[in-house]
PDB file of C-alpha atoms in Angstrom:
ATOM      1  CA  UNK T  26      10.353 -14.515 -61.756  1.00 72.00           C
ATOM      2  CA  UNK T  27      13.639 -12.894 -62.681  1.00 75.00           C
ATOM      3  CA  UNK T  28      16.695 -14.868 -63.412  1.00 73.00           C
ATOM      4  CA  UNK T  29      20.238 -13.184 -63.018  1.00 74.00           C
ATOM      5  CA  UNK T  30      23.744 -14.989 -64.255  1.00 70.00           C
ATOM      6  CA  UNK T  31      26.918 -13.344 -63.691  1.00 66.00           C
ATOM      7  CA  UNK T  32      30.054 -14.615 -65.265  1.00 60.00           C
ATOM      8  CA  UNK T  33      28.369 -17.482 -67.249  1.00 66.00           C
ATOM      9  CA  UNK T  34      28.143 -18.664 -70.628  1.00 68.00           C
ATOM     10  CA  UNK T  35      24.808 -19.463 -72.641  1.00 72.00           C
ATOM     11  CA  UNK T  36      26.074 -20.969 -75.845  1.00 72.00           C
ATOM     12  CA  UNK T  37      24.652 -19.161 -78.986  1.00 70.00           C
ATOM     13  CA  UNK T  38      22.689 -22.342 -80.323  1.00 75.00           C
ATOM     14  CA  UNK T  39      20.401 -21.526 -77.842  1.00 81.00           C
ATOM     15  CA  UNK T  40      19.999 -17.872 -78.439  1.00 81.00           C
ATOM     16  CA  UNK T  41      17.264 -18.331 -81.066  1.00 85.00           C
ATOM     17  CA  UNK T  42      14.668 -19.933 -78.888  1.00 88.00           C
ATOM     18  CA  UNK T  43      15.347 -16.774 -76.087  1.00 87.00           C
ATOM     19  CA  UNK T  44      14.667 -14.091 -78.273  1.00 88.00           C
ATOM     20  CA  UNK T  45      11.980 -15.355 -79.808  1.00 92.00           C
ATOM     21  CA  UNK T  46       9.980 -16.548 -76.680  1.00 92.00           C
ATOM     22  CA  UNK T  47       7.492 -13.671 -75.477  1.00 94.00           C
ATOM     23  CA  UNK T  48       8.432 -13.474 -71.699  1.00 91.00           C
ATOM     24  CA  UNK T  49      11.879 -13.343 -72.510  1.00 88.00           C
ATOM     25  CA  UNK T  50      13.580 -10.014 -72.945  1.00 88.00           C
ATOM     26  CA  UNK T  51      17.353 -10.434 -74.769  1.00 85.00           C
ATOM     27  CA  UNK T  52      19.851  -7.758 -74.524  1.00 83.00           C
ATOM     28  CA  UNK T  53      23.280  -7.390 -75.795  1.00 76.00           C
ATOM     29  CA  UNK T  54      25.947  -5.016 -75.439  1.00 75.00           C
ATOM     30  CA  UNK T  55      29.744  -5.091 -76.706  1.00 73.00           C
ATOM     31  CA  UNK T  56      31.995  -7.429 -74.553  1.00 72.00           C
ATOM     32  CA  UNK T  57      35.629  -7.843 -74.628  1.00 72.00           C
ATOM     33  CA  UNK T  58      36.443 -11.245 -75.369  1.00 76.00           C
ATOM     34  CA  UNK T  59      38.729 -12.850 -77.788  1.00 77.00           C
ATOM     35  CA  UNK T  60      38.514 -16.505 -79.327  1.00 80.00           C
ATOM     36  CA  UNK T  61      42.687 -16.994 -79.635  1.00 84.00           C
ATOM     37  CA  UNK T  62      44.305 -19.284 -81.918  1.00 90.00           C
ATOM     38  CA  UNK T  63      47.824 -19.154 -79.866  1.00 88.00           C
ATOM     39  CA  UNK T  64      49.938 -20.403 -82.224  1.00 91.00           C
ATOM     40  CA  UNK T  65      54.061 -21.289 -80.062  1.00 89.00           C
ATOM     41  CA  UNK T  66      56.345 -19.190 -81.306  1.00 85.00           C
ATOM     42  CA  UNK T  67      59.592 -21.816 -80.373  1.00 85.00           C
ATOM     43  CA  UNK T  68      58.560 -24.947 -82.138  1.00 90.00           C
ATOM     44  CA  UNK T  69      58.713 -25.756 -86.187  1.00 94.00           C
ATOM     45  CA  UNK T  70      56.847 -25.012 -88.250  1.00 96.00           C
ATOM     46  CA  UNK T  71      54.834 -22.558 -86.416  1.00 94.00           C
ATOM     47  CA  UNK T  72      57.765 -21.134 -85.262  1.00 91.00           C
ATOM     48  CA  UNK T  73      58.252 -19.607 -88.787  1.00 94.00           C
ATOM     49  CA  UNK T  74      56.683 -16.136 -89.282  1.00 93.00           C
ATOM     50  CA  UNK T  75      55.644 -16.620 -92.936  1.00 96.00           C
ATOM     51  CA  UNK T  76      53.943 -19.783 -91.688  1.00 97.00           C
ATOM     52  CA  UNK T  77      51.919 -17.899 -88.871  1.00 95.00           C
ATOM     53  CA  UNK T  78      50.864 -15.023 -91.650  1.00 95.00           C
ATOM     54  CA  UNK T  79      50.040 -18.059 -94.367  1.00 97.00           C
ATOM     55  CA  UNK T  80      47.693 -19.308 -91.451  1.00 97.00           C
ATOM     56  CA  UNK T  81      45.930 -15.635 -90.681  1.00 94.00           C
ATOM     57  CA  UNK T  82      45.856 -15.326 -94.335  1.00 95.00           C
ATOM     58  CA  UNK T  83      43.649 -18.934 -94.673  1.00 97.00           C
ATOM     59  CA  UNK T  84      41.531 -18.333 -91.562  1.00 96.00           C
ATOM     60  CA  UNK T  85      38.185 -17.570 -92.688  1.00 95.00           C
ATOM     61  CA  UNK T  86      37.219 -15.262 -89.819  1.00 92.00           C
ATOM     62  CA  UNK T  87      33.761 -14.289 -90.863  1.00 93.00           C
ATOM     63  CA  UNK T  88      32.505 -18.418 -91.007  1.00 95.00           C
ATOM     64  CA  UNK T  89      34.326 -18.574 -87.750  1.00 94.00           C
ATOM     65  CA  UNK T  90      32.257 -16.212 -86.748  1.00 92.00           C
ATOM     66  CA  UNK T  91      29.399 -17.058 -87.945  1.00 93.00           C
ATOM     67  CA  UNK T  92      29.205 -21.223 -87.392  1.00 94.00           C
ATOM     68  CA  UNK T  93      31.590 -21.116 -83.926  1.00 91.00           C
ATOM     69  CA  UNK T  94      29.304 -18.119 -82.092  1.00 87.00           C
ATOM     70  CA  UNK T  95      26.343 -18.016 -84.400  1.00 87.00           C
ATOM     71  CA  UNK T  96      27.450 -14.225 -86.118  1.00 88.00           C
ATOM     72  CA  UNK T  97      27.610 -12.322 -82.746  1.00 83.00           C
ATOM     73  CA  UNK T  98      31.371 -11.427 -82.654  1.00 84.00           C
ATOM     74  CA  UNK T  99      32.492  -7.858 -84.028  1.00 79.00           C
ATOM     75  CA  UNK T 100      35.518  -8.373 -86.808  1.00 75.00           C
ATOM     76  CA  UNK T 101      38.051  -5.921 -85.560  1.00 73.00           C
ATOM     77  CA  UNK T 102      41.366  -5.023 -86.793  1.00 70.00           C
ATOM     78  CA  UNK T 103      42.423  -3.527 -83.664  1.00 67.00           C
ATOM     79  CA  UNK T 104      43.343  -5.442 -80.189  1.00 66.00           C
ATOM     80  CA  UNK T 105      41.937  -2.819 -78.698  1.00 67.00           C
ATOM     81  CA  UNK T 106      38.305  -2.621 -79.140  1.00 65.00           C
ATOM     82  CA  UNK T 107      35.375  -0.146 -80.258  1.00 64.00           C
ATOM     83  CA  UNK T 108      33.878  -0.176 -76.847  1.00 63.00           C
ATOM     84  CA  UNK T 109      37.101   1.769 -75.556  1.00 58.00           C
ATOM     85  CA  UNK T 110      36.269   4.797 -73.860  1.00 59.00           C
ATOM     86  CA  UNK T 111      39.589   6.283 -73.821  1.00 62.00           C
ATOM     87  CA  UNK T 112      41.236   5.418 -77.188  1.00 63.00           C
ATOM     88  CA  UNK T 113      40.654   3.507 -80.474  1.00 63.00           C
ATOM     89  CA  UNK T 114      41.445   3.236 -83.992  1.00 66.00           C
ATOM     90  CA  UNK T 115      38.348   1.218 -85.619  1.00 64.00           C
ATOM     91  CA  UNK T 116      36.711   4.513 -86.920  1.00 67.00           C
ATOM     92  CA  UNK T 117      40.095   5.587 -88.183  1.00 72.00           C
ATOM     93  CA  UNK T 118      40.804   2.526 -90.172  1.00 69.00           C
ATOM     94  CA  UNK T 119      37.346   2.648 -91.832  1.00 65.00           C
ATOM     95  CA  UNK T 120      36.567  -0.997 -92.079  1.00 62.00           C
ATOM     96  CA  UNK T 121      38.184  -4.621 -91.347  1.00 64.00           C
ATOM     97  CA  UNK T 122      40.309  -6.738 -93.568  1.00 70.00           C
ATOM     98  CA  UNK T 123      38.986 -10.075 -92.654  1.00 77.00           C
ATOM     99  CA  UNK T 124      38.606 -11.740 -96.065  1.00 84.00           C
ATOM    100  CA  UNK T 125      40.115 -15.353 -96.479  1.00 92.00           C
ATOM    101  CA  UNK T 126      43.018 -14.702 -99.096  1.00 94.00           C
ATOM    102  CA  UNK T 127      44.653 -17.998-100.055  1.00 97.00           C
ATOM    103  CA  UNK T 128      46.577 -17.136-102.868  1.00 97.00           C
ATOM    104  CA  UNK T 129      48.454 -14.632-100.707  1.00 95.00           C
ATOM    105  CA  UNK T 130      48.746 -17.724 -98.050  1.00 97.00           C
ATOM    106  CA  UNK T 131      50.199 -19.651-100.351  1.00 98.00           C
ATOM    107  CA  UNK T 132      52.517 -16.717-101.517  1.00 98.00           C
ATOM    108  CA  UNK T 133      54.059 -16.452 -97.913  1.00 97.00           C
ATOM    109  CA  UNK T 134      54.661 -19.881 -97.848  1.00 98.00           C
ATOM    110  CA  UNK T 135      56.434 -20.672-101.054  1.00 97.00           C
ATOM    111  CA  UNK T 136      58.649 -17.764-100.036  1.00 96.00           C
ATOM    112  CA  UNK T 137      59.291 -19.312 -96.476  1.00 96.00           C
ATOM    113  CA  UNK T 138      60.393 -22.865 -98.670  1.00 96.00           C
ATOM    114  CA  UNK T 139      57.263 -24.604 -98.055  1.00 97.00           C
ATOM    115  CA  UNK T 140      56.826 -26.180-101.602  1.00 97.00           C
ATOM    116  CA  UNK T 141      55.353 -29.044-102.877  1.00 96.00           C
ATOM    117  CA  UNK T 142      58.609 -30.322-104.454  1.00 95.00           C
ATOM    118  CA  UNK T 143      56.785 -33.922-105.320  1.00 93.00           C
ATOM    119  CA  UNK T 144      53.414 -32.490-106.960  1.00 95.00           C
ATOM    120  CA  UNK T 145      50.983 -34.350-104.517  1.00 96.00           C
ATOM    121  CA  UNK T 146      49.507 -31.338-103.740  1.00 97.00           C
ATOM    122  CA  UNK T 147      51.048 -31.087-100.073  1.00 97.00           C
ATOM    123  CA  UNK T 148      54.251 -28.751 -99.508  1.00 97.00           C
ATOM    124  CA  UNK T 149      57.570 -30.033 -98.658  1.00 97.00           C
ATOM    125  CA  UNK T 150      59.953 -27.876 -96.369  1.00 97.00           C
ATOM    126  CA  UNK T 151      63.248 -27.028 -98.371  1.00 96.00           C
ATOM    127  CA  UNK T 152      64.846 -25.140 -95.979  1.00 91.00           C
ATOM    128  CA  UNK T 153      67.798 -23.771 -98.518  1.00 90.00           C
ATOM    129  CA  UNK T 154      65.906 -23.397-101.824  1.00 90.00           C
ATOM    130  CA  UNK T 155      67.770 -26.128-103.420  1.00 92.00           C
ATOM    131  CA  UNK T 156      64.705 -27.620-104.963  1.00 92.00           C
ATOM    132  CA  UNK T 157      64.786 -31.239-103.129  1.00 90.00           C
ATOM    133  CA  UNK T 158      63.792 -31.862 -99.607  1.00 88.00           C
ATOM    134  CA  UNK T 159      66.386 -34.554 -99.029  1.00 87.00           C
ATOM    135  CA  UNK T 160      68.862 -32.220 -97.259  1.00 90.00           C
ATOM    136  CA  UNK T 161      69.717 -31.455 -93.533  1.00 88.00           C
ATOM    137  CA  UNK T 162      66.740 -29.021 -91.615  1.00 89.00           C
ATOM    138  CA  UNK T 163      64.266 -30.400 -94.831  1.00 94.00           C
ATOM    139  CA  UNK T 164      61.314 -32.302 -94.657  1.00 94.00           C
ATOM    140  CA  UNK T 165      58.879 -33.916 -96.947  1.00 94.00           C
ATOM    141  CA  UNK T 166      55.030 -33.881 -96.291  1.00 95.00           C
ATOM    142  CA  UNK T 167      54.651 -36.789 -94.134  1.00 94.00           C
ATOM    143  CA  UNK T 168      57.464 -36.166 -91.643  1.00 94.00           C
ATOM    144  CA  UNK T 169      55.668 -36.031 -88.445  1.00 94.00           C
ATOM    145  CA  UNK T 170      56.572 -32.102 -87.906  1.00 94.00           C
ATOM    146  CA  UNK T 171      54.640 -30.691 -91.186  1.00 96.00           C
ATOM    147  CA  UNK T 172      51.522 -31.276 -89.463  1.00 97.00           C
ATOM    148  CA  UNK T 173      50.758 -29.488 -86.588  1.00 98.00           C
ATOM    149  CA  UNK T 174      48.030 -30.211 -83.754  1.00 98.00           C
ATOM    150  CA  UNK T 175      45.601 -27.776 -83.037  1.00 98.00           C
ATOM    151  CA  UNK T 176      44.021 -28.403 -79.434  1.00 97.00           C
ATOM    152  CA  UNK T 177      40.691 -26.989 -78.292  1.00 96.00           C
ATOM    153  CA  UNK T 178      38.876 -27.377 -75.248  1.00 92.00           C
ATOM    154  CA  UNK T 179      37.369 -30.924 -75.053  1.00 93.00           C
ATOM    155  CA  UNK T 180      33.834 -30.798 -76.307  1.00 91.00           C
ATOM    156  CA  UNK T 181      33.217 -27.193 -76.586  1.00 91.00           C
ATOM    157  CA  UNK T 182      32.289 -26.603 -79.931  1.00 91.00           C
ATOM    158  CA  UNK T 183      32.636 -22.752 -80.505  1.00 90.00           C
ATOM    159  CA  UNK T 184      36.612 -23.669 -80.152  1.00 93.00           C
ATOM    160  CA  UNK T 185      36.249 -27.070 -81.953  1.00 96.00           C
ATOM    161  CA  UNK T 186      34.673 -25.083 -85.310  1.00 96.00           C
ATOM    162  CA  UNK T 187      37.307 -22.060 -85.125  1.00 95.00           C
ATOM    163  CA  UNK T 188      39.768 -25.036 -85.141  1.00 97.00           C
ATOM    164  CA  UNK T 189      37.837 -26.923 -87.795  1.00 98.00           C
ATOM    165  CA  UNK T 190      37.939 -23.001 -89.605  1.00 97.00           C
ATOM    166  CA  UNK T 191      41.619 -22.888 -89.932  1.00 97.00           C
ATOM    167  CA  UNK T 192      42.934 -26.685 -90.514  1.00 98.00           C
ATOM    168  CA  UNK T 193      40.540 -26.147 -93.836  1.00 98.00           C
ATOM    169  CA  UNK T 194      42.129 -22.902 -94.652  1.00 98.00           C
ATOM    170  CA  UNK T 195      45.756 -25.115 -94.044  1.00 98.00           C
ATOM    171  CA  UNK T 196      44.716 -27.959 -96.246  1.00 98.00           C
ATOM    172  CA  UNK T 197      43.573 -25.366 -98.845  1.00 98.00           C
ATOM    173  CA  UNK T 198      47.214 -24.299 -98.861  1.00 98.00           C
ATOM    174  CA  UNK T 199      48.709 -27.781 -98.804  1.00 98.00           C
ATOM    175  CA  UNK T 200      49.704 -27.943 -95.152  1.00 98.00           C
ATOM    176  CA  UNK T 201      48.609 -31.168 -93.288  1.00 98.00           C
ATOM    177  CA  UNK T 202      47.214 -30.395 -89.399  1.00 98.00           C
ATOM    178  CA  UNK T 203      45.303 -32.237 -87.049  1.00 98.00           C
ATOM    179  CA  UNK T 204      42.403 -31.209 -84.107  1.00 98.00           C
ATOM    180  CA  UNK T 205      42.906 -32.899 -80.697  1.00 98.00           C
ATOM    181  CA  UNK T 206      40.742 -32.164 -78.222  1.00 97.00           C
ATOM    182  CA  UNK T 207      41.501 -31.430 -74.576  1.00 96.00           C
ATOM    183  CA  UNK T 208      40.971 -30.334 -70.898  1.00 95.00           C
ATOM    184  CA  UNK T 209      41.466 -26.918 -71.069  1.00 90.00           C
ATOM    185  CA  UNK T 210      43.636 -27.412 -67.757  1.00 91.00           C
ATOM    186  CA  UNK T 211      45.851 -29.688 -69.844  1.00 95.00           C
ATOM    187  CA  UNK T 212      45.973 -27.039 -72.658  1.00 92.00           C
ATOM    188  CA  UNK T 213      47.380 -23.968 -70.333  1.00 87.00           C
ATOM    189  CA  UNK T 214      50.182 -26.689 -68.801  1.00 90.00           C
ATOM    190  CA  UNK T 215      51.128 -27.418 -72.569  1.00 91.00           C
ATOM    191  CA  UNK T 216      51.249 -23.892 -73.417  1.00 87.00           C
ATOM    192  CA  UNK T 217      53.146 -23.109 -70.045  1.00 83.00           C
ATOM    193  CA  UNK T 218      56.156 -25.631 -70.827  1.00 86.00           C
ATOM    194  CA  UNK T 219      56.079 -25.145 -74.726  1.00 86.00           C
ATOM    195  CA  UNK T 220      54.817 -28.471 -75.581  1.00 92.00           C
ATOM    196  CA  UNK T 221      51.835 -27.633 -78.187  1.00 94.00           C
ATOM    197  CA  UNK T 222      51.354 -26.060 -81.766  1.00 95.00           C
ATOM    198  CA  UNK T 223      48.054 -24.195 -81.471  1.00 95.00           C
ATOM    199  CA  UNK T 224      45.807 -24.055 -78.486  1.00 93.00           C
ATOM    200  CA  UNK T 225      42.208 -22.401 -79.335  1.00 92.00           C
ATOM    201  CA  UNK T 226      41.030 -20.527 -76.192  1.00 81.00           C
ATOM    202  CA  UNK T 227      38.434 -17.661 -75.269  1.00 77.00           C
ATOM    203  CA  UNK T 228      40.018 -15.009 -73.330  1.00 72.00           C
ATOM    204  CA  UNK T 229      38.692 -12.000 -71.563  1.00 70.00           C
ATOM    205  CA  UNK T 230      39.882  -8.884 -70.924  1.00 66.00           C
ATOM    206  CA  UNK T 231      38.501  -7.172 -68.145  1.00 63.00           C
ATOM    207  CA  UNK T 232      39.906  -3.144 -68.757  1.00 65.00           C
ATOM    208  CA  UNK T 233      42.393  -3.026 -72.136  1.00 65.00           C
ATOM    209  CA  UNK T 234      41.162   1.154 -73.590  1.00 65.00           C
ATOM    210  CA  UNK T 235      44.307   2.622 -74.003  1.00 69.00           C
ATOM    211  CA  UNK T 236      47.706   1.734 -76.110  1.00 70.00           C
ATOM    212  CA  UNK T 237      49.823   1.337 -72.934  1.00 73.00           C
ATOM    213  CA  UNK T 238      47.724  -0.992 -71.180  1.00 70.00           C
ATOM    214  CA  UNK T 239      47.996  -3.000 -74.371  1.00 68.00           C
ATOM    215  CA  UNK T 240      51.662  -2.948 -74.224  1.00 70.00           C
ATOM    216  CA  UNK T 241      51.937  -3.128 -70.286  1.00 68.00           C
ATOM    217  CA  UNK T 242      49.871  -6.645 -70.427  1.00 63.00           C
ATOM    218  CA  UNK T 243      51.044  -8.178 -73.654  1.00 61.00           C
ATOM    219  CA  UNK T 244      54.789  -7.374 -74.193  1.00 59.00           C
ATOM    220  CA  UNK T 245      56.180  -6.656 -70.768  1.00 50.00           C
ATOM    221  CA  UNK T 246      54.392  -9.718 -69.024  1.00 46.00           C
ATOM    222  CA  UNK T 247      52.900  -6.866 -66.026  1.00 44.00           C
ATOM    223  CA  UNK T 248      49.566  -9.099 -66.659  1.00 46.00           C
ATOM    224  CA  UNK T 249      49.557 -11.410 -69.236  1.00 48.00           C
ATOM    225  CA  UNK T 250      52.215 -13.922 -69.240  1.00 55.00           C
ATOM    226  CA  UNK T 251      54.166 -13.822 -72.297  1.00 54.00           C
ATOM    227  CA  UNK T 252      55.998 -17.286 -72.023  1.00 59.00           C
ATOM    228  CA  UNK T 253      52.469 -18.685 -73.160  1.00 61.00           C
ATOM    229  CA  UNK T 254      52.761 -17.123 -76.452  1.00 60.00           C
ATOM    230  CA  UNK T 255      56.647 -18.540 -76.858  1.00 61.00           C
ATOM    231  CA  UNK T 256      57.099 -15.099 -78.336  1.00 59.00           C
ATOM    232  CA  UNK T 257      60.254 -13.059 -77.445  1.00 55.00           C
ATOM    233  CA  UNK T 258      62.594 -10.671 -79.298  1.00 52.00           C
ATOM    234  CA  UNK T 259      64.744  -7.660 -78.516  1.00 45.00           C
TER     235      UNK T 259
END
């Protein structure tokens, strides 16, 4: 009468039901798994720092959390989680700083030269602060590369609401995106040659409890391979 599942998923919309059925004993325990939003590093406009931080700023991660997973996820400032044994800085930081914060989106923006120069409520790009967007390296809001694509896995819905999360914390700020589903096979080529904006993802990480491990798989590439992030510097 016992039913055991290793290394399978039982999406949240059907945790209700579980619980609340009599013969049914439900568990949980902290995991280590992270919903990414990998935004590439290499390609305008995401390639833009203030961009990147206008887009963590408009995330709302606690309806992420709750309408993608159903409210089971931990927020967590640190990569490295609470259910470390060895190290971790969650109880030093006493609490998370998850809250949506548009105006200070918005703030990183204008000072990146994302401004809506024509007052339709959508930003330009004026790369030198001239006040037009009629120059070389500008663009106004329709040019195809103000709106990025943001690609989760073809009909899984935890990614497709995360995405859904963050294109309406964009549009908030006046930055046009779009959601594309796809094979998640054709998502990790994409990121592996460069050719995406933001691919929404869940990954795991088996063993990641001290700060070195978290360097040793993240910026050296010893694990993790850092040409899917497009992220390099000295």
């Amino acid at each position: 009468g016992d039913f055991e599942s290793y290394d399978d998923r039982i999406l949240s919309s059907y945790m209700g039901p579980l619980i609340h059925d009599p013969n049914i004993e439900v568990t949980f325990t902290l995991g280590v798994r992270y919903r990414t939003l990998n935004l590439n590093c290499e390609r305008f406009p995401t390639n833009i720092t203030a961009y990147r931080r206008a887009m963590a700023y408009g995330f709302d991660k606690y309806r992420a959390n709750q309408e993608a997973i159903g409210g089971i996820g931990m927020p967590l400032d640190s990569y490295i989680p609470i259910v470390s044994e060895t190290w971790e800085v969650e109880s030093e930081v006493g609490g998370e700083f998850y809250d949506m914060n548009i105006a200070a989106g918005n703030a990183s923006l204008e000072a990146a030269g994302f401004i809506d120069l024509d007052g339709d409520g959508w930003r330009e790009y004026d790369a030198n602060g001239d006040g037009d967007f009629i120059d070389p390296g500008d663009y106004d809001d329709n040019h195809a590369d103000m709106s990025i694509e943001m690609n989760p896995s073809l009909a899984y819905d935890p990614a497709i609401i995360a995405c859904t999360v963050a294109q309406d914390g964009l549009t908030a700020m006046g930055m046009h995106s779009t959601i594309v589903e796809m094979d998640f096979g054709t998502i990790i080529d994409n990121m592996v040659i460069g050719d995406y904006y933001v691919s929404c993802w869940t990954e795991g990480v088996a063993v990641l409890n001290t700060a070195k491990l978290l360097y040793d798989n993240f910026r050296t590439g010893a694990v993790w391979n850092p040409d899917y992030y497009k992220f390099s510097n000295a």
